[in-house]
PDB file of C-alpha atoms in Angstrom:
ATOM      1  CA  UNK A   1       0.000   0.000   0.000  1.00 49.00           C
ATOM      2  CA  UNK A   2       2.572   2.558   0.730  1.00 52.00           C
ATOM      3  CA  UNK A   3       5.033   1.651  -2.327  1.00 57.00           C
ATOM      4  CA  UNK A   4       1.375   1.997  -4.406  1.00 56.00           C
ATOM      5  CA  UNK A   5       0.757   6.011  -2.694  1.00 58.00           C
ATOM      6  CA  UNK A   6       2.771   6.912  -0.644  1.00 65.00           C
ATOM      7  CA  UNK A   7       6.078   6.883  -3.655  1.00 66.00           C
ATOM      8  CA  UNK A   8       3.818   8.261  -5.950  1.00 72.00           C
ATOM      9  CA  UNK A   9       2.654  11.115  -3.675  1.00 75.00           C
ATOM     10  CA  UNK A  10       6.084  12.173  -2.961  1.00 73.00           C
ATOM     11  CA  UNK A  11       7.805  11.503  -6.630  1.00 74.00           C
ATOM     12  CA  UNK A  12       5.678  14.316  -7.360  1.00 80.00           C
ATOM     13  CA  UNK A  13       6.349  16.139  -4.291  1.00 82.00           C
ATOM     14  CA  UNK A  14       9.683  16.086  -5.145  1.00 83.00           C
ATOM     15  CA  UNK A  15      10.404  16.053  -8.606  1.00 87.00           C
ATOM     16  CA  UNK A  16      11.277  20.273  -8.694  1.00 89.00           C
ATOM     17  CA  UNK A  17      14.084  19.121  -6.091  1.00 89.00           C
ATOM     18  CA  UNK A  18      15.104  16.358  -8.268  1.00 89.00           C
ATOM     19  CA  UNK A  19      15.150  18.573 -11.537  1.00 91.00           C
ATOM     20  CA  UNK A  20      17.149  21.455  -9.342  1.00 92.00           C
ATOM     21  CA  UNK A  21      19.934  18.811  -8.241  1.00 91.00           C
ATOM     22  CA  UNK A  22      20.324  18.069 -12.264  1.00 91.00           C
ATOM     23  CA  UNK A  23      20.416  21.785 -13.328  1.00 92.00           C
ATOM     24  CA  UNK A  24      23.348  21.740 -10.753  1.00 92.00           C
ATOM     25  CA  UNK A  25      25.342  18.883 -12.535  1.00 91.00           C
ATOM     26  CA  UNK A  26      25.008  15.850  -9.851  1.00 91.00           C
ATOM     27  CA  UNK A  27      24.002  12.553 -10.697  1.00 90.00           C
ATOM     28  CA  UNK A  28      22.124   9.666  -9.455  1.00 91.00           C
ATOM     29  CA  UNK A  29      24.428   7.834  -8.125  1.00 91.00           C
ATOM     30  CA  UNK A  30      26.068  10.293  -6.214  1.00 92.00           C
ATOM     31  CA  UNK A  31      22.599  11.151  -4.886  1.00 93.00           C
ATOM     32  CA  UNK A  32      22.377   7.348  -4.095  1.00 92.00           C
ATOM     33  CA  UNK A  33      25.810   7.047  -2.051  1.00 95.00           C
ATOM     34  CA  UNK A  34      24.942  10.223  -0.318  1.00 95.00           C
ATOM     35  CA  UNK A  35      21.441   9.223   1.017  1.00 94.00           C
ATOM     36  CA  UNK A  36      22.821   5.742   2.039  1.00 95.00           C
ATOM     37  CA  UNK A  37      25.530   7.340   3.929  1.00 96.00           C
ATOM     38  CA  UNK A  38      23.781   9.731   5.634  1.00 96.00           C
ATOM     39  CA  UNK A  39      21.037   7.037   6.612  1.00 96.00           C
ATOM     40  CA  UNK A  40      24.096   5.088   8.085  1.00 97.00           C
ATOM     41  CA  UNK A  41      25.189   7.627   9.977  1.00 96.00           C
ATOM     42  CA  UNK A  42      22.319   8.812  11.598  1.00 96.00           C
ATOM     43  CA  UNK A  43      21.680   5.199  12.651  1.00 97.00           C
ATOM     44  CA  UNK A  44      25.320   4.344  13.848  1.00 97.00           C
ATOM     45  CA  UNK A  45      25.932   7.146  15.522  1.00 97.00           C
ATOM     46  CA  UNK A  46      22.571   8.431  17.488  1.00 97.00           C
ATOM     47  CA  UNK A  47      20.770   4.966  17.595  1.00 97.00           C
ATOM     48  CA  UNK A  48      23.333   2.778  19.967  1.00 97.00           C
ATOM     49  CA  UNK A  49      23.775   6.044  22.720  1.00 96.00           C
ATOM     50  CA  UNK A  50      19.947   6.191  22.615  1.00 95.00           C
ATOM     51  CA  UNK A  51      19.183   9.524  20.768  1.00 96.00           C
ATOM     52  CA  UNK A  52      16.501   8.267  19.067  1.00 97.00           C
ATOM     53  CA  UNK A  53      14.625  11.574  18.068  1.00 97.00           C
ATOM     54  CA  UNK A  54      17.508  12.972  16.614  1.00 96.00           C
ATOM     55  CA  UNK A  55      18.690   9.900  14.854  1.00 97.00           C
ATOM     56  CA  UNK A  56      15.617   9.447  13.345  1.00 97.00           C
ATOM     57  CA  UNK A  57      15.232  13.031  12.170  1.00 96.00           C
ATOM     58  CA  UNK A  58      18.354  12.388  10.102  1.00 96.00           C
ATOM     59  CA  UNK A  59      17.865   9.372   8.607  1.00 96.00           C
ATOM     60  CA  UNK A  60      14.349  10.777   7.573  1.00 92.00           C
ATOM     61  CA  UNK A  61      16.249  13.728   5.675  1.00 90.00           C
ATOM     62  CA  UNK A  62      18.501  11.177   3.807  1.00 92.00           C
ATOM     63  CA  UNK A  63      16.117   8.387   3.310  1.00 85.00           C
ATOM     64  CA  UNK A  64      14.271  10.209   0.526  1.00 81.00           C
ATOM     65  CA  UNK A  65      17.253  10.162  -1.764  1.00 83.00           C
ATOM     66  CA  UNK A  66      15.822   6.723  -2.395  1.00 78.00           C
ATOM     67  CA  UNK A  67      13.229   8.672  -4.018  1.00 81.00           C
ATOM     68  CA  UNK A  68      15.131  11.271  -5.528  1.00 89.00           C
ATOM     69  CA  UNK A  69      17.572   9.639  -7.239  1.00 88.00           C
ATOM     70  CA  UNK A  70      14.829   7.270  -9.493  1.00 84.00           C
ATOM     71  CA  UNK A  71      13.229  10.373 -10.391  1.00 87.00           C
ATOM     72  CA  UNK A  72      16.421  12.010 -10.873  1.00 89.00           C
ATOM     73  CA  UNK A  73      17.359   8.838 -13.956  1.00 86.00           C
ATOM     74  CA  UNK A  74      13.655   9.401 -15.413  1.00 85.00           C
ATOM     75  CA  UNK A  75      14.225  12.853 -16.224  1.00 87.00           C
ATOM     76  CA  UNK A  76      17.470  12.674 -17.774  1.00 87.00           C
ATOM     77  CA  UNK A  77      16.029   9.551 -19.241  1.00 84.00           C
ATOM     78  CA  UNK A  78      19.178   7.610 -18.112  1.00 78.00           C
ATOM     79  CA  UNK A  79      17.267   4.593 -16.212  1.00 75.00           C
ATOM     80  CA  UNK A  80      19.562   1.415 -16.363  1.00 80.00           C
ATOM     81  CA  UNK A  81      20.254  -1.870 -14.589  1.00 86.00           C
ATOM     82  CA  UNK A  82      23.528  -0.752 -13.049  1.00 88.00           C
ATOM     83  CA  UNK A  83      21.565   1.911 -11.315  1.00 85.00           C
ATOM     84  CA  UNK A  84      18.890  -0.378 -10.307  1.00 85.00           C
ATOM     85  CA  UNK A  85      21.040  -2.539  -8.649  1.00 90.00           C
ATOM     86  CA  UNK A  86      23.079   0.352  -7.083  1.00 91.00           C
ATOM     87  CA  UNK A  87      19.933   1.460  -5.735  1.00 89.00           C
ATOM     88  CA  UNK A  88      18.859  -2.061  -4.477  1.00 89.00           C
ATOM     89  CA  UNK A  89      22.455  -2.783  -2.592  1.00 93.00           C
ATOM     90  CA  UNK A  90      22.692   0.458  -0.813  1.00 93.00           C
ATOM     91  CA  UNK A  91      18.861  -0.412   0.264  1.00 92.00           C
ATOM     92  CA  UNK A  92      20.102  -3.487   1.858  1.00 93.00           C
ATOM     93  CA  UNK A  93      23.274  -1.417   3.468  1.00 95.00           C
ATOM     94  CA  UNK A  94      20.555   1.026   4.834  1.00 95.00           C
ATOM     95  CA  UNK A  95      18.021  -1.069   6.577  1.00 95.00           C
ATOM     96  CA  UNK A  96      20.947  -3.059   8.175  1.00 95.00           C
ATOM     97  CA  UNK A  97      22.548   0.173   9.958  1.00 97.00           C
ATOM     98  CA  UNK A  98      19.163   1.184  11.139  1.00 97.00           C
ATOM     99  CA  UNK A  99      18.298  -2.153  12.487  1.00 97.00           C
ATOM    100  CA  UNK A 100      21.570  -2.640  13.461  1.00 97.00           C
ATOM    101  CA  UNK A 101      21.827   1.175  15.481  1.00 97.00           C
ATOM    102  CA  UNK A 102      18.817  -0.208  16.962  1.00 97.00           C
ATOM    103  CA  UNK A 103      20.335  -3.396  17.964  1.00 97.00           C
ATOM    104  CA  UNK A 104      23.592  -1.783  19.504  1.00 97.00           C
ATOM    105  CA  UNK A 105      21.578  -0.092  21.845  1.00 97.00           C
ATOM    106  CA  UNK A 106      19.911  -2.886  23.549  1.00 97.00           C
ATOM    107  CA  UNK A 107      22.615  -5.355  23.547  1.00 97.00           C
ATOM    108  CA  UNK A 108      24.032  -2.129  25.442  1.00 96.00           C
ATOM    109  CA  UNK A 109      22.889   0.695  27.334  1.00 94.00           C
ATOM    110  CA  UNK A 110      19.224  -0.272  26.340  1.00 94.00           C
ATOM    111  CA  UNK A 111      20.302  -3.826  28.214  1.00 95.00           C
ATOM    112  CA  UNK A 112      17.510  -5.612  26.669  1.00 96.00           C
ATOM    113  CA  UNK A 113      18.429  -9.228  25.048  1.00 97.00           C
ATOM    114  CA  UNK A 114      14.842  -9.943  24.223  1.00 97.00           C
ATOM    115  CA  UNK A 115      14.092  -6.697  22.331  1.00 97.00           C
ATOM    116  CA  UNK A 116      18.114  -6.844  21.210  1.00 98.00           C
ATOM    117  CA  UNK A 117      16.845 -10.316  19.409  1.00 98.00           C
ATOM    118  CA  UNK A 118      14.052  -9.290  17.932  1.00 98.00           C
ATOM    119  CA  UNK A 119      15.598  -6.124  16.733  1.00 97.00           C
ATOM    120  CA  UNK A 120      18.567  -8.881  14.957  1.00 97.00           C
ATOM    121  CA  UNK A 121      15.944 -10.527  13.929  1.00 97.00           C
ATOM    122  CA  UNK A 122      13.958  -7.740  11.858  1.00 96.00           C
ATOM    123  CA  UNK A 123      17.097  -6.581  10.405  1.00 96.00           C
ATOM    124  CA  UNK A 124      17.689 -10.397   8.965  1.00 96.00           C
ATOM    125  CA  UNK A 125      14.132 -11.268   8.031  1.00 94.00           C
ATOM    126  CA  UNK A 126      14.162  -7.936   6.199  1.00 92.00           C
ATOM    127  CA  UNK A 127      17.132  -8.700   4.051  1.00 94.00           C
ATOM    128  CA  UNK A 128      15.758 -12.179   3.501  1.00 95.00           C
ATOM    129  CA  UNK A 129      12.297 -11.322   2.537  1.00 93.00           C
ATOM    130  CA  UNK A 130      14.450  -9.010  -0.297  1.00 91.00           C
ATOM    131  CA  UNK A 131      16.275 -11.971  -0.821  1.00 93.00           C
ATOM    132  CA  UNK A 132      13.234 -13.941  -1.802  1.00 93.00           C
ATOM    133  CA  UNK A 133      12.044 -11.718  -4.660  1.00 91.00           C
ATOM    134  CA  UNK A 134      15.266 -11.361  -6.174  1.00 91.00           C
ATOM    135  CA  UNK A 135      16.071 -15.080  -5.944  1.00 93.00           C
ATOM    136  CA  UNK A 136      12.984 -16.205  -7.577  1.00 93.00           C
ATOM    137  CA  UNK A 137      12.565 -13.399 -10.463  1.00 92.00           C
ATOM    138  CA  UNK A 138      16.472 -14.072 -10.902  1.00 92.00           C
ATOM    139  CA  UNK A 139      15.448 -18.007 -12.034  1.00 92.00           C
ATOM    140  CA  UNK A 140      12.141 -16.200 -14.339  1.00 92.00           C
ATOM    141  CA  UNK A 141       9.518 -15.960 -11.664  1.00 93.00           C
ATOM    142  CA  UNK A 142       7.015 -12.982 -11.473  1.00 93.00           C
ATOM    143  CA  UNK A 143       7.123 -13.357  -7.975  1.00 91.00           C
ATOM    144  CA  UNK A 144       3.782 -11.840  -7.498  1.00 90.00           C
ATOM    145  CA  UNK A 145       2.868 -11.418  -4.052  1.00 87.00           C
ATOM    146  CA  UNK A 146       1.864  -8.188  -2.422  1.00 81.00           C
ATOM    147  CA  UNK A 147       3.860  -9.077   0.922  1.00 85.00           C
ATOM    148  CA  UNK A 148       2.080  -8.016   4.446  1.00 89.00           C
ATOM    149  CA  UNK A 149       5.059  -5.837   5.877  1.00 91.00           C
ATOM    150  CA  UNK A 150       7.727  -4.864   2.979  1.00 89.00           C
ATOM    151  CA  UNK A 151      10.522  -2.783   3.060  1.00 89.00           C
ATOM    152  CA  UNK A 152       8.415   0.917   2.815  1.00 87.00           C
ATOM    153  CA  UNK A 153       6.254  -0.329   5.959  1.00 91.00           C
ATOM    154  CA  UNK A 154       9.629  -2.146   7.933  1.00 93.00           C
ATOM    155  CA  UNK A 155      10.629   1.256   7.748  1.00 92.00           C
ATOM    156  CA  UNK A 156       7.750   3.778   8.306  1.00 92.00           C
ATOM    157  CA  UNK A 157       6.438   1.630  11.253  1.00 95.00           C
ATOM    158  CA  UNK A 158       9.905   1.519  12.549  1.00 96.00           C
ATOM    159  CA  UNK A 159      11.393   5.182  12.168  1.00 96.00           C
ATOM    160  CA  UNK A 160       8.137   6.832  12.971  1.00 96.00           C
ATOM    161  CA  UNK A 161       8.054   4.619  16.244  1.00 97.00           C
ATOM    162  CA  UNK A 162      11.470   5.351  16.833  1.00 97.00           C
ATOM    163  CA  UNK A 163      11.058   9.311  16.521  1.00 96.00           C
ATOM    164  CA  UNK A 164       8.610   9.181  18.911  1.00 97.00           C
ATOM    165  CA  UNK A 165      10.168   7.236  21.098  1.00 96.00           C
ATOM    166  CA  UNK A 166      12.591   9.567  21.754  1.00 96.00           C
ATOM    167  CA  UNK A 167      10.547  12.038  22.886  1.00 96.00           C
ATOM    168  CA  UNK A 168      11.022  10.071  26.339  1.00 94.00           C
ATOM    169  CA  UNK A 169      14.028  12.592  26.564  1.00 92.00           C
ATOM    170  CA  UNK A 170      11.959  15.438  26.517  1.00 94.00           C
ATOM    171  CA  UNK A 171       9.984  14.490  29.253  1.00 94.00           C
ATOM    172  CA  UNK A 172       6.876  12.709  27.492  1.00 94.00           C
ATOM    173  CA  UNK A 173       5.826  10.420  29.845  1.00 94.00           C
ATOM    174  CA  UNK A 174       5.738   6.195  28.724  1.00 93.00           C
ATOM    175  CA  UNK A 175       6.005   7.236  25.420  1.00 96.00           C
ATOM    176  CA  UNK A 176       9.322   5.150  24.838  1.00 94.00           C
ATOM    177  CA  UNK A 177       7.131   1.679  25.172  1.00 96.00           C
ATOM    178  CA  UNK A 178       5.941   2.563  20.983  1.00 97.00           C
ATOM    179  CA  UNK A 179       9.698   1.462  20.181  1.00 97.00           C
ATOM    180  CA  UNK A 180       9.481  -2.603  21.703  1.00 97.00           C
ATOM    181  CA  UNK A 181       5.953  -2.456  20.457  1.00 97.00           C
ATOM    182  CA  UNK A 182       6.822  -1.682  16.767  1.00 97.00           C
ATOM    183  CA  UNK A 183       9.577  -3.703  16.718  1.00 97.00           C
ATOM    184  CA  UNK A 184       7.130  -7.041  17.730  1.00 97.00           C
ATOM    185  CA  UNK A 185       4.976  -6.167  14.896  1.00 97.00           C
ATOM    186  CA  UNK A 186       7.120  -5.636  12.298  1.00 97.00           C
ATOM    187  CA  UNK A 187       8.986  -8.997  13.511  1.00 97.00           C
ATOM    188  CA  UNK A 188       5.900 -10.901  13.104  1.00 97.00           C
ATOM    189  CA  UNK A 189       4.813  -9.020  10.006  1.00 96.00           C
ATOM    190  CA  UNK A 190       8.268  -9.553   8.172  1.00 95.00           C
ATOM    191  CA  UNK A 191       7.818 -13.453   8.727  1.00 96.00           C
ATOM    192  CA  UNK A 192       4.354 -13.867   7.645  1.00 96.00           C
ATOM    193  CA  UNK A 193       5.524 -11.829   4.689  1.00 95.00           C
ATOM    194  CA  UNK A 194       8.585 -14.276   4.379  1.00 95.00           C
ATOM    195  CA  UNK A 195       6.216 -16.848   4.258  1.00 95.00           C
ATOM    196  CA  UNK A 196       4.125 -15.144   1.469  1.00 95.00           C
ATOM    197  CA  UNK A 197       6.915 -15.050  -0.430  1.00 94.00           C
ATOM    198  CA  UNK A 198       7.758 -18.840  -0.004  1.00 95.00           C
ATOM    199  CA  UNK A 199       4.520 -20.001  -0.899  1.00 95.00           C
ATOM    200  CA  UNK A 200       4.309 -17.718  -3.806  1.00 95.00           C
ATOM    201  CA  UNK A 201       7.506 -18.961  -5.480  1.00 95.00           C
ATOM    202  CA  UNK A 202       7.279 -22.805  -4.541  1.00 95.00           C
ATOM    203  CA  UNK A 203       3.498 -22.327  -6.400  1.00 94.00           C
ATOM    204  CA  UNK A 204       5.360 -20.388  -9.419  1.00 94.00           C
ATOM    205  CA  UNK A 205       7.911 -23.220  -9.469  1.00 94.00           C
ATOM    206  CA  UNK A 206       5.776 -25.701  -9.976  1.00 93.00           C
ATOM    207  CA  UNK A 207       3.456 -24.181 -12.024  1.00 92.00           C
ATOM    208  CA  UNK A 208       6.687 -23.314 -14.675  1.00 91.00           C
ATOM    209  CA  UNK A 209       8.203 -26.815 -13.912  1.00 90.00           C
ATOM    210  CA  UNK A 210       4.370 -28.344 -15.047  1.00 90.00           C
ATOM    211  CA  UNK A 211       3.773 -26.433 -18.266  1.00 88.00           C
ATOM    212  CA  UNK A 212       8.030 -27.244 -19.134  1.00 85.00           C
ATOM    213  CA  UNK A 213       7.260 -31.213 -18.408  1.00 87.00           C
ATOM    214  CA  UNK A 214       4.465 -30.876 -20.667  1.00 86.00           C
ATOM    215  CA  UNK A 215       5.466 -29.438 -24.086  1.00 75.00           C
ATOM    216  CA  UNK A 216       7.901 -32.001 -24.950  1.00 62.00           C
ATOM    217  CA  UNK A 217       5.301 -34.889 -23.946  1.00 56.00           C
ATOM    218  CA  UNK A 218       2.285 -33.027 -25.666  1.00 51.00           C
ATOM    219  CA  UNK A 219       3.829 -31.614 -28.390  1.00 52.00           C
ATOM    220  CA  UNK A 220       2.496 -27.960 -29.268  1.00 52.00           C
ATOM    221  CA  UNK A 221       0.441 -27.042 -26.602  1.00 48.00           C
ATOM    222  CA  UNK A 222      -2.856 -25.148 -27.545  1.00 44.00           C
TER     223      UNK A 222
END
């Protein structure tokens, strides 16, 4: 649902800032690299000492260079597969350094091994889950599955719980307890969606591996 309206509502929210960055000669990639970095940062640095608010405020700046940069290749009409897979990698690179700021703090200061698990455990069901579409449209599977918790909600539920979170510091009052919560759900909602995927391609399997068996027995098929 949110890769459906939530990317289109803000490709066109920020396509002038997309068209300004090419007027001033930078390119995709280095739009790419920058977001990614910044994302890591903000996640490595603030997440493990517990600055959650802050951390999350500037991975929120950087993470839309995921959407800038696509938008950036459309208009100069420059789409290709290296940037695709550029784009994909440095997602992967991403949602491991938030996952894994998140992760630092609990096995640490946070001193949490349940919620430190679960956190380890988002940040490799996530990758995974990626995994699964690549692996089976990489052997000619559609792969179609609209998966319960993908990569746009990991992260919205996630960062927006996080931001929030950290307005503990500020003196709001129990607010911190969204963060465990969000983390449970998008736990359980990555492995149903693992599951989804499974299903999907074992059923796209066999449904290729039938119609192959059968031309050579039946001839043309009709």
């Amino acid at each position: 649902m949110l890769n459906k309206y939530a990317r289109a509502f803000f490709t066109r929210v920020l396509t002038p800032f997309a068209a300004l960055l090419i007027r001033l000669g930078i390119s995709p990639d280095a739009v790419t690299l920058t977001g990614t970095a910044g994302v890591c940062a903000g996640a490595l640095v603030f997440y493990p000492q517990g600055e959650f608010f802050w951390g999350t405020v500037v991975i929120t700046l950087f993470v839309f260079s995921d959407l800038v940069d696509g938008n950036m290749a459309r208009q100069l009409g420059r789409s290709s597969r290296w940037g695709a897979f550029l784009d994909s990698t440095l997602d992967r690179v991403a949602d491991g350094a938030i996952f894994g700021g998140l992760a630092l703090w609990y096995a640490g200061s946070g001193d949490d091994n349940v919620l430190c698990a679960v956190t380890i455990f988002c940040l490799a069901s996530g990758q995974v889950v990626s995994y699964t579409k690549a692996r089976g449209e990489s052997i000619g599977l559609p792969v179609n599955v609209n998966g319960l918790v993908e990569r746009a909600e990991r992260l919205v539920i996630s960062l927006v719980a996080c931001g929030f979170s950290g307005l503990h510091k500020f003196g709001v009052p129990h607010i911190d307890i969204l963060l465990p919560i969000a983390l449970w759900i998008v736990a359980v909602g990555s492995a149903v969606t693992l599951v989804q995927r499974v299903v999907t391609v074992r059923r796209e399997a066999a449904e290729a591996d039938a119609e192959e068996r059968a031309v050579p027995q039946g001839g043309e098929t009709r």
